[in-house]
Structure formats: structure tokens, C-alpha cells
mmCIF file of C-alpha atoms and ligand atoms in Angstrom:
data_model
loop_
_atom_site.group_PDB
_atom_site.id
_atom_site.type_symbol
_atom_site.label_atom_id
_atom_site.label_comp_id
_atom_site.label_asym_id
_atom_site.label_seq_id
_atom_site.Cartn_x
_atom_site.Cartn_y
_atom_site.Cartn_z
ATOM 1 C CA MET A 1 108.137 11.743 -120.783
ATOM 2 C CA ALA A 2 104.581 12.795 -119.901
ATOM 3 C CA SER A 3 104.170 15.279 -117.056
ATOM 4 C CA PRO A 4 103.629 13.726 -113.634
ATOM 5 C CA ASP A 5 100.080 13.411 -112.342
ATOM 6 C CA PRO A 6 99.569 16.230 -109.782
ATOM 7 C CA ALA A 7 97.420 13.838 -107.756
ATOM 8 C CA ARG A 8 100.593 11.764 -107.115
ATOM 9 C CA LEU A 9 102.319 14.535 -105.153
ATOM 10 C CA SER A 10 102.949 13.818 -101.483
ATOM 11 C CA LEU A 11 104.527 15.969 -98.794
ATOM 12 C CA ASN A 12 107.097 14.473 -96.477
ATOM 13 C CA THR A 13 106.637 16.738 -93.480
ATOM 14 C CA ALA A 14 110.405 17.058 -92.999
ATOM 15 C CA THR A 15 110.193 19.606 -95.815
ATOM 16 C CA ILE A 16 108.495 22.173 -93.561
ATOM 17 C CA ARG A 17 109.210 20.696 -90.143
ATOM 18 C CA GLU A 18 110.965 23.775 -88.773
ATOM 19 C CA GLN A 19 107.899 25.896 -89.486
ATOM 20 C CA TRP A 20 104.921 23.576 -88.949
ATOM 21 C CA GLY A 21 103.826 20.796 -86.652
ATOM 22 C CA LEU A 22 101.866 17.863 -88.054
ATOM 23 C CA ALA A 23 98.412 19.422 -87.603
ATOM 24 C CA GLN A 24 99.477 22.460 -89.614
ATOM 25 C CA ALA A 25 101.098 20.246 -92.256
ATOM 26 C CA ILE A 26 97.875 18.251 -92.661
ATOM 27 C CA ASP A 27 95.863 21.463 -93.044
ATOM 28 C CA GLY A 28 98.483 22.819 -95.437
ATOM 29 C CA CYS A 29 98.264 19.763 -97.681
ATOM 30 C CA ALA A 30 94.482 20.018 -97.743
ATOM 31 C CA ARG A 31 94.631 23.736 -98.546
ATOM 32 C CA HIS A 32 97.107 23.245 -101.387
ATOM 33 C CA GLY A 33 95.414 20.191 -102.854
ATOM 34 C CA ILE A 34 98.334 17.887 -102.027
ATOM 35 C CA ARG A 35 96.812 14.416 -101.653
ATOM 36 C CA GLY A 36 99.609 12.523 -99.891
ATOM 37 C CA ILE A 37 101.498 13.074 -96.646
ATOM 38 C CA ALA A 38 104.374 11.307 -94.902
ATOM 39 C CA PRO A 39 104.722 12.232 -91.242
ATOM 40 C CA TRP A 40 107.664 11.767 -88.873
ATOM 41 C CA ARG A 41 107.116 9.982 -85.606
ATOM 42 C CA ASP A 42 108.263 12.783 -83.316
ATOM 43 C CA GLN A 43 105.618 15.065 -84.802
ATOM 44 C CA LEU A 44 103.067 12.265 -84.704
ATOM 45 C CA ALA A 45 103.745 11.805 -80.992
ATOM 46 C CA ALA A 46 103.392 15.541 -80.393
ATOM 47 C CA MET A 47 100.006 15.645 -82.131
ATOM 48 C CA GLY A 48 98.787 12.310 -80.824
ATOM 49 C CA VAL A 49 98.132 9.319 -83.068
ATOM 50 C CA LYS A 50 94.337 9.398 -82.674
ATOM 51 C CA GLU A 51 94.042 13.057 -83.523
ATOM 52 C CA ALA A 52 96.399 12.670 -86.485
ATOM 53 C CA VAL A 53 94.371 9.759 -87.857
ATOM 54 C CA ARG A 54 91.197 11.801 -87.475
ATOM 55 C CA ALA A 55 92.616 14.866 -89.260
ATOM 56 C CA ILE A 56 94.242 12.855 -92.063
ATOM 57 C CA ASN A 57 91.026 10.921 -92.698
ATOM 58 C CA ALA A 58 88.905 14.072 -92.511
ATOM 59 C CA HIS A 59 90.869 15.441 -95.471
ATOM 60 C CA GLY A 60 91.062 12.103 -97.293
ATOM 61 C CA LEU A 61 94.870 12.195 -97.443
ATOM 62 C CA THR A 62 96.929 9.121 -98.268
ATOM 63 C CA VAL A 63 99.778 8.382 -95.868
ATOM 64 C CA THR A 64 102.571 7.489 -98.274
ATOM 65 C CA GLY A 65 104.941 6.432 -95.527
ATOM 66 C CA LEU A 66 105.701 6.785 -91.845
ATOM 67 C CA CYS A 67 109.232 7.945 -91.016
ATOM 68 C CA ARG A 68 110.599 5.947 -89.524
ATOM 69 C CA GLY A 69 111.521 2.646 -87.973
ATOM 70 C CA GLY A 70 114.829 0.886 -88.079
ATOM 71 C CA PHE A 71 118.003 1.910 -86.240
ATOM 72 C CA PHE A 72 118.645 -1.734 -85.501
ATOM 73 C CA THR A 73 122.065 -0.988 -84.093
ATOM 74 C CA ALA A 74 120.542 1.170 -81.306
ATOM 75 C CA LYS A 75 119.814 -0.317 -77.870
ATOM 76 C CA ASP A 76 116.005 -0.103 -77.688
ATOM 77 C CA TRP A 77 115.384 -1.049 -81.335
ATOM 78 C CA GLN A 78 112.930 -3.825 -80.685
ATOM 79 C CA ASP A 79 110.337 -1.886 -78.671
ATOM 80 C CA ASP A 80 110.744 1.165 -80.817
ATOM 81 C CA ASN A 81 110.066 -0.746 -84.010
ATOM 82 C CA ARG A 82 107.067 -2.458 -82.455
ATOM 83 C CA ARG A 83 105.595 0.972 -81.682
ATOM 84 C CA ALA A 84 106.442 2.232 -85.157
ATOM 85 C CA ILE A 85 104.562 -0.687 -86.745
ATOM 86 C CA GLU A 86 101.521 0.014 -84.544
ATOM 87 C CA GLU A 87 101.563 3.686 -85.514
ATOM 88 C CA ALA A 88 101.927 2.909 -89.225
ATOM 89 C CA HIS A 89 99.012 0.506 -88.944
ATOM 90 C CA ALA A 90 96.851 3.113 -87.187
ATOM 91 C CA LEU A 91 97.611 5.625 -89.934
ATOM 92 C CA GLY A 92 97.008 3.128 -92.727
ATOM 93 C CA ALA A 93 100.471 4.066 -93.988
ATOM 94 C CA GLN A 94 101.521 2.577 -97.312
ATOM 95 C CA CYS A 95 104.831 1.644 -95.699
ATOM 96 C CA LEU A 96 107.022 2.086 -92.664
ATOM 97 C CA VAL A 97 110.283 3.593 -93.861
ATOM 98 C CA LEU A 98 113.358 2.016 -92.300
ATOM 99 C CA GLY A 99 116.505 4.036 -91.700
ATOM 100 C CA VAL A 100 118.458 0.977 -90.688
ATOM 101 C CA GLY A 101 121.149 2.518 -88.495
ATOM 102 C CA GLY A 102 124.903 2.843 -88.857
ATOM 103 C CA LEU A 103 127.821 1.709 -86.768
ATOM 104 C CA PRO A 104 127.259 1.303 -83.029
ATOM 105 C CA ALA A 105 129.199 3.896 -80.998
ATOM 106 C CA GLY A 106 132.910 3.123 -81.016
ATOM 107 C CA SER A 107 132.623 0.259 -83.493
ATOM 108 C CA LYS A 108 134.560 -0.179 -86.714
ATOM 109 C CA ASP A 109 132.780 -3.389 -87.638
ATOM 110 C CA LEU A 110 130.720 -2.432 -90.658
ATOM 111 C CA GLU A 111 130.047 -6.001 -91.690
ATOM 112 C CA GLY A 112 128.876 -6.781 -88.162
ATOM 113 C CA ALA A 113 126.521 -3.801 -88.252
ATOM 114 C CA ARG A 114 125.086 -5.013 -91.552
ATOM 115 C CA ASN A 115 124.488 -8.454 -90.071
ATOM 116 C CA GLU A 116 122.708 -6.883 -87.093
ATOM 117 C CA VAL A 117 120.472 -4.972 -89.486
ATOM 118 C CA ASN A 118 119.616 -8.146 -91.377
ATOM 119 C CA ASP A 119 118.742 -9.910 -88.128
ATOM 120 C CA GLY A 120 116.759 -6.926 -86.838
ATOM 121 C CA ILE A 121 114.604 -6.676 -89.935
ATOM 122 C CA ALA A 122 114.031 -10.433 -89.926
ATOM 123 C CA ALA A 123 112.901 -10.148 -86.287
ATOM 124 C CA ILE A 124 110.269 -7.441 -86.864
ATOM 125 C CA LEU A 125 109.034 -8.580 -90.272
ATOM 126 C CA PRO A 126 106.483 -11.122 -88.958
ATOM 127 C CA GLU A 127 104.793 -8.418 -86.833
ATOM 128 C CA ALA A 128 104.789 -5.997 -89.742
ATOM 129 C CA ARG A 129 103.210 -8.597 -92.005
ATOM 130 C CA GLN A 130 100.573 -9.362 -89.413
ATOM 131 C CA ALA A 131 99.766 -5.662 -89.089
ATOM 132 C CA GLY A 132 99.607 -5.271 -92.875
ATOM 133 C CA VAL A 133 102.434 -2.726 -92.806
ATOM 134 C CA PRO A 134 104.987 -3.139 -95.616
ATOM 135 C CA LEU A 135 108.542 -2.337 -94.524
ATOM 136 C CA ALA A 136 110.516 -0.090 -96.863
ATOM 137 C CA ILE A 137 114.283 -0.237 -96.555
ATOM 138 C CA GLU A 138 115.682 3.137 -97.538
ATOM 139 C CA PRO A 139 119.286 2.831 -98.673
ATOM 140 C CA LEU A 140 121.108 6.009 -97.673
ATOM 141 C CA HIS A 141 123.989 7.677 -99.486
ATOM 142 C CA PRO A 142 127.301 6.065 -98.415
ATOM 143 C CA MET A 143 128.369 9.291 -96.680
ATOM 144 C CA GLN A 144 125.842 8.297 -93.996
ATOM 145 C CA ALA A 145 127.049 4.717 -93.508
ATOM 146 C CA ALA A 146 128.587 5.430 -90.105
ATOM 147 C CA GLU A 147 125.873 7.538 -88.540
ATOM 148 C CA ARG A 148 122.550 6.583 -90.105
ATOM 149 C CA ALA A 149 122.418 3.581 -92.394
ATOM 150 C CA CYS A 150 124.875 0.874 -93.310
ATOM 151 C CA ILE A 151 122.665 -0.176 -96.224
ATOM 152 C CA ASN A 152 123.803 2.143 -98.973
ATOM 153 C CA THR A 153 122.705 0.836 -102.340
ATOM 154 C CA LEU A 154 119.514 -0.493 -103.833
ATOM 155 C CA GLU A 155 121.348 -3.680 -104.696
ATOM 156 C CA GLN A 156 122.219 -4.294 -101.040
ATOM 157 C CA ALA A 157 118.638 -3.536 -99.978
ATOM 158 C CA LEU A 158 117.130 -5.783 -102.638
ATOM 159 C CA ASP A 159 119.461 -8.658 -101.787
ATOM 160 C CA LEU A 160 118.096 -8.399 -98.278
ATOM 161 C CA CYS A 161 114.485 -8.256 -99.517
ATOM 162 C CA ASP A 162 115.062 -11.366 -101.613
ATOM 163 C CA ALA A 163 116.434 -13.184 -98.588
ATOM 164 C CA LEU A 164 113.472 -12.155 -96.416
ATOM 165 C CA GLY A 165 110.524 -12.718 -98.767
ATOM 166 C CA ASP A 166 107.189 -10.924 -98.748
ATOM 167 C CA GLY A 167 106.118 -7.763 -96.942
ATOM 168 C CA ILE A 168 109.321 -5.869 -97.545
ATOM 169 C CA GLY A 169 110.628 -3.561 -100.256
ATOM 170 C CA VAL A 170 112.546 -0.358 -100.802
ATOM 171 C CA ALA A 171 112.062 3.378 -100.621
ATOM 172 C CA VAL A 172 113.873 4.954 -103.563
ATOM 173 C CA ASP A 173 115.066 8.402 -102.530
ATOM 174 C CA VAL A 174 116.736 10.150 -105.434
ATOM 175 C CA TYR A 175 119.053 12.032 -103.079
ATOM 176 C CA HIS A 176 120.579 8.777 -101.888
ATOM 177 C CA VAL A 177 120.732 6.732 -105.079
ATOM 178 C CA TRP A 178 121.081 9.088 -108.053
ATOM 179 C CA TRP A 179 124.853 8.522 -108.375
ATOM 180 C CA ASP A 180 124.633 4.704 -108.474
ATOM 181 C CA PRO A 181 125.927 3.176 -111.760
ATOM 182 C CA LYS A 182 123.490 0.294 -111.175
ATOM 183 C CA LEU A 183 120.468 2.531 -110.584
ATOM 184 C CA ALA A 184 118.526 1.577 -113.721
ATOM 185 C CA GLN A 185 119.331 -2.091 -113.352
ATOM 186 C CA GLN A 186 118.315 -2.240 -109.691
ATOM 187 C CA ILE A 187 115.095 -0.259 -110.111
ATOM 188 C CA ALA A 188 114.105 -2.689 -112.870
ATOM 189 C CA ARG A 189 115.008 -5.569 -110.571
ATOM 190 C CA ALA A 190 112.899 -4.120 -107.745
ATOM 191 C CA GLY A 191 109.802 -3.953 -109.927
ATOM 192 C CA LYS A 192 106.316 -3.121 -108.750
ATOM 193 C CA LYS A 193 106.506 -5.591 -105.875
ATOM 194 C CA ARG A 194 109.488 -4.017 -104.117
ATOM 195 C CA LEU A 195 109.069 -0.330 -105.034
ATOM 196 C CA LEU A 196 107.133 0.965 -102.035
ATOM 197 C CA ALA A 197 107.976 4.666 -102.039
ATOM 198 C CA TYR A 198 109.615 7.274 -104.252
ATOM 199 C CA HIS A 199 111.195 10.326 -102.589
ATOM 200 C CA ILE A 200 112.174 13.408 -104.576
ATOM 201 C CA CYS A 201 114.282 16.537 -104.087
ATOM 202 C CA ASN A 202 117.559 17.509 -105.722
ATOM 203 C CA TRP A 203 121.332 17.518 -105.207
ATOM 204 C CA LEU A 204 122.816 20.986 -104.963
ATOM 205 C CA VAL A 205 126.254 21.944 -106.233
ATOM 206 C CA PRO A 206 127.987 22.848 -104.063
ATOM 207 C CA THR A 207 126.386 20.974 -101.154
ATOM 208 C CA ARG A 208 127.035 23.013 -98.029
ATOM 209 C CA ASP A 209 125.763 20.590 -95.369
ATOM 210 C CA LEU A 210 125.774 16.837 -95.868
ATOM 211 C CA LEU A 211 122.463 16.308 -94.091
ATOM 212 C CA ASN A 212 120.402 19.462 -94.363
ATOM 213 C CA ASP A 213 121.150 21.079 -97.701
ATOM 214 C CA ARG A 214 118.844 19.291 -100.093
ATOM 215 C CA GLY A 215 117.571 21.176 -103.083
ATOM 216 C CA MET A 216 114.110 21.745 -104.506
ATOM 217 C CA MET A 217 113.175 19.848 -107.629
ATOM 218 C CA GLY A 218 114.631 21.699 -110.597
ATOM 219 C CA ASP A 219 117.445 23.315 -108.597
ATOM 220 C CA GLY A 220 120.161 20.653 -108.747
ATOM 221 C CA VAL A 221 121.898 18.067 -110.888
ATOM 222 C CA ILE A 222 119.594 15.040 -110.556
ATOM 223 C CA ASP A 223 117.692 14.155 -113.735
ATOM 224 C CA LEU A 224 114.313 13.652 -112.058
ATOM 225 C CA PRO A 225 112.247 12.918 -115.185
ATOM 226 C CA ALA A 226 114.747 10.187 -116.084
ATOM 227 C CA ILE A 227 114.505 8.529 -112.664
ATOM 228 C CA ARG A 228 110.706 8.791 -112.639
ATOM 229 C CA GLY A 229 110.837 7.104 -116.026
ATOM 230 C CA LEU A 230 112.783 4.252 -114.458
ATOM 231 C CA VAL A 231 110.458 3.734 -111.481
ATOM 232 C CA GLU A 232 107.305 4.060 -113.556
ATOM 233 C CA GLY A 233 108.850 1.843 -116.216
ATOM 234 C CA ALA A 234 109.338 -0.775 -113.501
ATOM 235 C CA GLY A 235 105.613 -0.625 -112.678
ATOM 236 C CA TYR A 236 105.548 1.866 -109.798
ATOM 237 C CA LYS A 237 102.257 3.758 -109.695
ATOM 238 C CA GLY A 238 102.532 5.337 -106.267
ATOM 239 C CA PHE A 239 103.123 8.847 -104.979
ATOM 240 C CA HIS A 240 106.062 11.180 -105.530
ATOM 241 C CA GLU A 241 107.000 12.288 -102.034
ATOM 242 C CA VAL A 242 108.863 15.564 -101.684
ATOM 243 C CA GLU A 243 111.435 15.309 -98.909
ATOM 244 C CA ILE A 244 113.707 18.311 -98.479
ATOM 245 C CA PHE A 245 115.934 18.887 -95.454
ATOM 246 C CA SER A 246 117.095 22.450 -95.883
ATOM 247 C CA ARG A 247 118.381 24.444 -92.968
ATOM 248 C CA LEU A 248 119.809 27.147 -95.214
ATOM 249 C CA ASP A 249 116.845 27.755 -97.482
ATOM 250 C CA TRP A 250 113.455 26.031 -97.434
ATOM 251 C CA TRP A 251 113.154 25.758 -93.642
ATOM 252 C CA ARG A 252 113.503 29.539 -93.500
ATOM 253 C CA ARG A 253 110.660 30.283 -95.878
ATOM 254 C CA ASP A 254 106.934 30.745 -95.463
ATOM 255 C CA PRO A 255 105.661 27.138 -95.590
ATOM 256 C CA ASP A 256 102.707 28.080 -97.806
ATOM 257 C CA GLU A 257 105.232 29.413 -100.314
ATOM 258 C CA VAL A 258 107.227 26.160 -100.009
ATOM 259 C CA LEU A 259 104.127 24.081 -100.762
ATOM 260 C CA SER A 260 103.184 26.241 -103.748
ATOM 261 C CA ILE A 261 106.676 25.875 -105.173
ATOM 262 C CA CYS A 262 106.665 22.110 -104.534
ATOM 263 C CA LYS A 263 103.473 21.806 -106.579
ATOM 264 C CA ASP A 264 104.788 23.936 -109.409
ATOM 265 C CA ARG A 265 108.184 22.226 -109.585
ATOM 266 C CA HIS A 266 106.639 18.777 -109.326
ATOM 267 C CA ALA A 267 104.465 19.544 -112.324
ATOM 268 C CA ARG A 268 107.239 21.064 -114.431
ATOM 269 C CA MET A 269 110.578 19.619 -113.302
ATOM 270 C CA THR A 270 110.088 15.980 -112.336
HETATM 271 ZN ZN1 ZN B 301 113.785 9.668 -98.140
#
């Protein structure tokens, strides 16, 4: 496996969100020679879309995804997704990442929630296509089925893509899919057309917090070179987006140190 191209590294701003706002993250990427960035919408709103577009363009950064749309089982999903598509369009984002939402409060109807998600995506897809914003379904680890996403495998996500047609694909986040016995098969099935984003970090043993204890590349049990081999073997040529939620470690560090380590680990351990 050849080393990854350093120019393919992207920073998902969640990785340093406790330390930096979006303006600082953009400057940080420029300073460290990181060519891609994936902002979150709360930070985008705080900075202002216009100003963010200006700063991102001034540094020539590629927006590898906007996080996120989705949550189709929430009440205001339609307006919120419309705004998310507009923002992704303004940023020239390579995709709008969809965290599709889990069970509505009090519900035990998982199949019903999945049907709502299907209908919700079908409803916003025409607008996304018109805006030139590909939608990336991100299957989340099944431990998050109730609270965040009732689409939990690549196979489920790709079945949905096949039913919906063009303008939609998947975000492959190693943290969510590394355990899947069908991982290789489904990445091959996705192919270049459906592989819209590739998110990297690692799975720590033990994991101390199910949401916010992701590891740095090289620190956990996920075979990152093997998974990169699968996505690149399937034709993916996009960025490798570092996305680390880490209340106990990386959110407590100097963000310039975090970015330096991301670069080093990306080059050597992915
Ligand atoms: Zn992700």
C-alpha cells in the first residue's frame, strides 16, 4: 500500500471544535498546509456563510463536506434541510453529509423511522440535485440507531441510494463501519459513483464514551491502510477527512499540536 497523498488530507472541524471556531480552523488549515475542510453548520452560522466562503476561497481550501443535514425524524426537518442545501451550495461543498436521525421521542417503531428517512431523503433530493449538492448518507454505528441514525450499514444506505437514483451516495466513516462483515463487498458495490466522502479516526480499546472518545489514526484497532485500499480500489480519489470527537483527549490539547499530529499520522498510519 503506497502512502496516502498529503494533499488529500482534510480536517473535519469537529476535531478541534472545543478549541477553535470556524475562522480559526480555516486559518489553522492554511497554516498547516491542510487542503480540505469540513465545517459544521453551527460554527458556520456563528461565522456567517458569506465570511466563511470568503475565507475558505482566500486560502483555496476544498470543502469536503458540510455537516450536516438529515434528522428526518425531527419536527422541522424540511426547512432545516433546505437551509443546509443552500449553505452547502454557497460553500461549493463536495457533499452535504446526512445524519438521518433515529427514533422519534417515545417511539419503538424502528421500521417506521426508517421509512420516514427514506421519504425525507426522497423529498429533498430534487432540490439538492438542482443546487448541484450531492447528498451523502452516513451510516452510523448501530449503537446510535435510537438517538442519531437508523441507517446503520453501508448496505442499507446503498439500497436506499439505488432506489433513489442520481445525486446521492454515502460517506464512509471508518468509526461507524469498520466492524461490518460486508464492508469490502459494500465498498466495492458503492464504487466511484456513490463514494462521496471518507472519514478517518480510530476505535479505542477500551472506549470510554460512546460518542466522544474517538482515537487518532494509529492509536486504535481499525486497519486504516486496509480500508483506504478498499475505497481507493473502488475508484475513490477524494479526500481523507479526519473526524475525531474526543472529550477526554484531543479536545483538551493545543489545536496546532492536534493538526500537526493529524498530518503526521495521516502520512504514516493510514
Ligand atoms: Zn463521519
